Short mmCIF file of C-alpha atoms in Angstrom, two decimals:
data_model
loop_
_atom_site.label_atom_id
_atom_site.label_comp_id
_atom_site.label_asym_id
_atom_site.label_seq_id
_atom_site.Cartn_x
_atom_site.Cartn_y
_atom_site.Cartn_z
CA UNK A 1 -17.11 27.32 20.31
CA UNK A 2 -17.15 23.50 18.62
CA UNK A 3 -19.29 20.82 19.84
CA UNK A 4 -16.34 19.20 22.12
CA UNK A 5 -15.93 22.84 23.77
CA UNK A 6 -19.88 22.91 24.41
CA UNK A 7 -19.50 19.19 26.21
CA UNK A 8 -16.81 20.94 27.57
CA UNK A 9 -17.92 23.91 28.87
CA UNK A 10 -21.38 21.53 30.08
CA UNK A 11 -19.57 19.51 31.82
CA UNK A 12 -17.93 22.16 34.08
CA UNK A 13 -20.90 23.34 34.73
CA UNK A 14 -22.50 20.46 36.34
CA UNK A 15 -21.72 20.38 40.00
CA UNK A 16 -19.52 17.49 40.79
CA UNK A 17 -17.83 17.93 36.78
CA UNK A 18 -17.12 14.74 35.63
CA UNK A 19 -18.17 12.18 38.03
CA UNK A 20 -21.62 14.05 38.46
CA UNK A 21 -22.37 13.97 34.79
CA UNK A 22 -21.45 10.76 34.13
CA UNK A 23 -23.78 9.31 37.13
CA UNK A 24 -26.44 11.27 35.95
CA UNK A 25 -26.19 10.06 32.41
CA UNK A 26 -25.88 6.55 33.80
CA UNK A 27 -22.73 5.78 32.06
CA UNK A 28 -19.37 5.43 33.22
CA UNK A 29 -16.18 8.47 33.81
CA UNK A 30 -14.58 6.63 31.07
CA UNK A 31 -17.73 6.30 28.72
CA UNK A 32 -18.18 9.75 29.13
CA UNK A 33 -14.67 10.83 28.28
CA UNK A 34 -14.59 8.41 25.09
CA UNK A 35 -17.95 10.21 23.77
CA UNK A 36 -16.57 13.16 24.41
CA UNK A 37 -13.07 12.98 23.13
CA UNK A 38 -14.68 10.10 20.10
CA UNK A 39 -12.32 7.68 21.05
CA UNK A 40 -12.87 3.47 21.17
CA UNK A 41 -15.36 4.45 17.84
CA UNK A 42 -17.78 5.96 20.73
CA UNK A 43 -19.67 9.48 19.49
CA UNK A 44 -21.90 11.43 21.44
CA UNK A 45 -25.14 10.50 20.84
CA UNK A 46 -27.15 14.19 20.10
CA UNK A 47 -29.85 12.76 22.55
CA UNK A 48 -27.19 12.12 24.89
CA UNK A 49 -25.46 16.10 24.52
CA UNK A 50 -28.98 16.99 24.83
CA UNK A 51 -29.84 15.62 28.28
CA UNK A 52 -26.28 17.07 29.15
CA UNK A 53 -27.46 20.75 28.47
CA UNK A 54 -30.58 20.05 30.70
CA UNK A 55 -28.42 18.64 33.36
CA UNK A 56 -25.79 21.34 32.79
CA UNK A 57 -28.86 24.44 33.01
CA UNK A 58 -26.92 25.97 29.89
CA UNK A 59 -27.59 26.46 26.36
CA UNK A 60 -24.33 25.75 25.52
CA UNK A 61 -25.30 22.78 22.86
CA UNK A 62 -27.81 25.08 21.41
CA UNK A 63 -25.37 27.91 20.60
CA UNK A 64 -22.41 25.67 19.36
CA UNK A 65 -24.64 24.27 16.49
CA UNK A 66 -26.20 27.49 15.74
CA UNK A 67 -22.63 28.78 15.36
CA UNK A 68 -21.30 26.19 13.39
CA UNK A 69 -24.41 26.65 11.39
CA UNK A 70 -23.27 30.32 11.08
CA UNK A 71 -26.22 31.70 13.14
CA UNK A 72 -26.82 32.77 16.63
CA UNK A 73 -28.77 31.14 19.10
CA UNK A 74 -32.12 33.19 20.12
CA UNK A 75 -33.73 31.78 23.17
CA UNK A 76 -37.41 32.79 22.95
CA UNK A 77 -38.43 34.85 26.31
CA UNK A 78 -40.70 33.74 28.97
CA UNK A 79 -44.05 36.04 28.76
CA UNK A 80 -45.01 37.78 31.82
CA UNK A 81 -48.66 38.57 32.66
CA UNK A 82 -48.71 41.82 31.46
CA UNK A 83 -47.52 40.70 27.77
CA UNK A 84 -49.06 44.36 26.24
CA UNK A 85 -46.67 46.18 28.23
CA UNK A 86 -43.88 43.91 27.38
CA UNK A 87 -44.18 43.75 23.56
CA UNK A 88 -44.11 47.76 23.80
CA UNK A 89 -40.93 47.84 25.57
CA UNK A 90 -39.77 45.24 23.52
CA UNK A 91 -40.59 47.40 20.76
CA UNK A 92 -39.05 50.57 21.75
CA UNK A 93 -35.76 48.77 22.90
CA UNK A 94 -35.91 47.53 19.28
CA UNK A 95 -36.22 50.78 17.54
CA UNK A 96 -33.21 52.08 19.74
CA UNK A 97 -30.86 49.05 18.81
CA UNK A 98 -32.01 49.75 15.45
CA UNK A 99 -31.27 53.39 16.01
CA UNK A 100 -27.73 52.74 17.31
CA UNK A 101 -26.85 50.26 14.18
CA UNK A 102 -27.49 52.78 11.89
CA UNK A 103 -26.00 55.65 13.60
CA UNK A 104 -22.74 53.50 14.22
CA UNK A 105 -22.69 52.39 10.77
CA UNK A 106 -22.74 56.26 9.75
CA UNK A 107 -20.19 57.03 11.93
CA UNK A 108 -17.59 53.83 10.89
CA UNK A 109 -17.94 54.34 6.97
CA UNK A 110 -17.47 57.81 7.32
CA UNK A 111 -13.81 57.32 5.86
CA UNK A 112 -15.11 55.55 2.88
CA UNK A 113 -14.17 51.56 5.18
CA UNK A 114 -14.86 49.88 7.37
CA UNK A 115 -11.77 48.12 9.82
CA UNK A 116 -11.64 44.86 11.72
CA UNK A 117 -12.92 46.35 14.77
CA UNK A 118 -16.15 48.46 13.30
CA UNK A 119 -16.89 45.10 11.64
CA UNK A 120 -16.68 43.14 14.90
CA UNK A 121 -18.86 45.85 16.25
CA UNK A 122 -21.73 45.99 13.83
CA UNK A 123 -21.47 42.72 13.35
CA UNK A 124 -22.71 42.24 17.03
CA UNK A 125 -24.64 45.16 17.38
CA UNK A 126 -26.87 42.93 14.10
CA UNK A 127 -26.65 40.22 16.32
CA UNK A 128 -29.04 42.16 19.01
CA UNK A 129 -31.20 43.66 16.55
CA UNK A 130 -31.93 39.49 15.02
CA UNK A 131 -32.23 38.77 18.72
CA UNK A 132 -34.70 41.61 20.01
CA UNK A 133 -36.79 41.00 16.11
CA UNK A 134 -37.07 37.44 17.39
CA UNK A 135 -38.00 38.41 20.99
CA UNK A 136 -40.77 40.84 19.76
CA UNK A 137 -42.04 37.96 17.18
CA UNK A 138 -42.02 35.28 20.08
CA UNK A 139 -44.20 37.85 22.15
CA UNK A 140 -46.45 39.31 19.25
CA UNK A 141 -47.45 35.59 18.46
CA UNK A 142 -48.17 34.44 21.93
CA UNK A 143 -50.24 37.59 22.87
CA UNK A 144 -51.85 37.49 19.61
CA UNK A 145 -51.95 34.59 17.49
CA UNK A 146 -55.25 33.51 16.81
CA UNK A 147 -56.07 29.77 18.88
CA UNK A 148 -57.95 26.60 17.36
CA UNK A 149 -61.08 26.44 19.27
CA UNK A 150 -62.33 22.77 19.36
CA UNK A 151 -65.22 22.19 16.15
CA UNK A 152 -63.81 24.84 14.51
CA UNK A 153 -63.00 24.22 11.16
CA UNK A 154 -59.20 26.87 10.99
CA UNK A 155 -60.65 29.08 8.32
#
């Protein structure tokens, strides 16, 4: 995606585009476009690209830099109220993406290769398996991770 394309793509998706996001940034069209574009020695400021994704309501910052970091972006889910229920369904969705990795892996090496489009494939079927491990994780710890209880002394 590239950092420009994620200003980009932010942008856009603020209603009113250009104008909108510049008011609400309290800067200029024109400041906004030289950030963007890096032109007049202006940069965008990472506080500044930040405030644009929560203006925007995308994650689009976030997965740029995980990308260019050569990771994927894993937003942690929201718990609902009946978190037990949750982290077993979380579990068994798990187990079948698992499942469905391995079984697709079987079937694409079964020639001895792999080609550009099984690659592709697995490569993003790995991608949901990272996701749903860090899903389950996110929900495991906030169901059961042990809290600090004031006076006591963490052992």
């Amino acid at each position: 995606m590239g950092l420009r394309n994620a200003y980009l793509s932010m942008i856009r998706a603020m209603p009113g585009g250009w104008d909108a996001m510049a008011a609400a940034l309290g800067m200029s069209k024109a400041g906004l476009e030289n950030r963007v574009y890096e032109r007049k020695e202006q940069r965008m400021h990472v506080e500044t690209a930040l405030a644009m994704q929560a203006l925007s309501g995308t994650r689009r910052l976030a997965e740029a830099i995980a990308q260019e970091s050569g990771g994927v972006f894993v937003p942690l889910p929201e718990i609902a109220t009946s978190g037990r229920e949750e982290l077993f369904d979380k579990q068994q969705e798990l187990l079948s993406e698992l499942g469905d990795l391995f079984g697709r892996f079987r079937e694409f090496t079964v020639d001895g290769e792999l080609d550009a489009r099984e690659s592709v494939r697995l490569q993003r079927l790995t991608d949901e398996v990272h996701r749903g491990l860090q899903e389950f994780m996110a929900i495991a710890l906030q169901l059961y991770k042990r809290h600090h209880i004031a006076g006591e002394d963490g052992r």
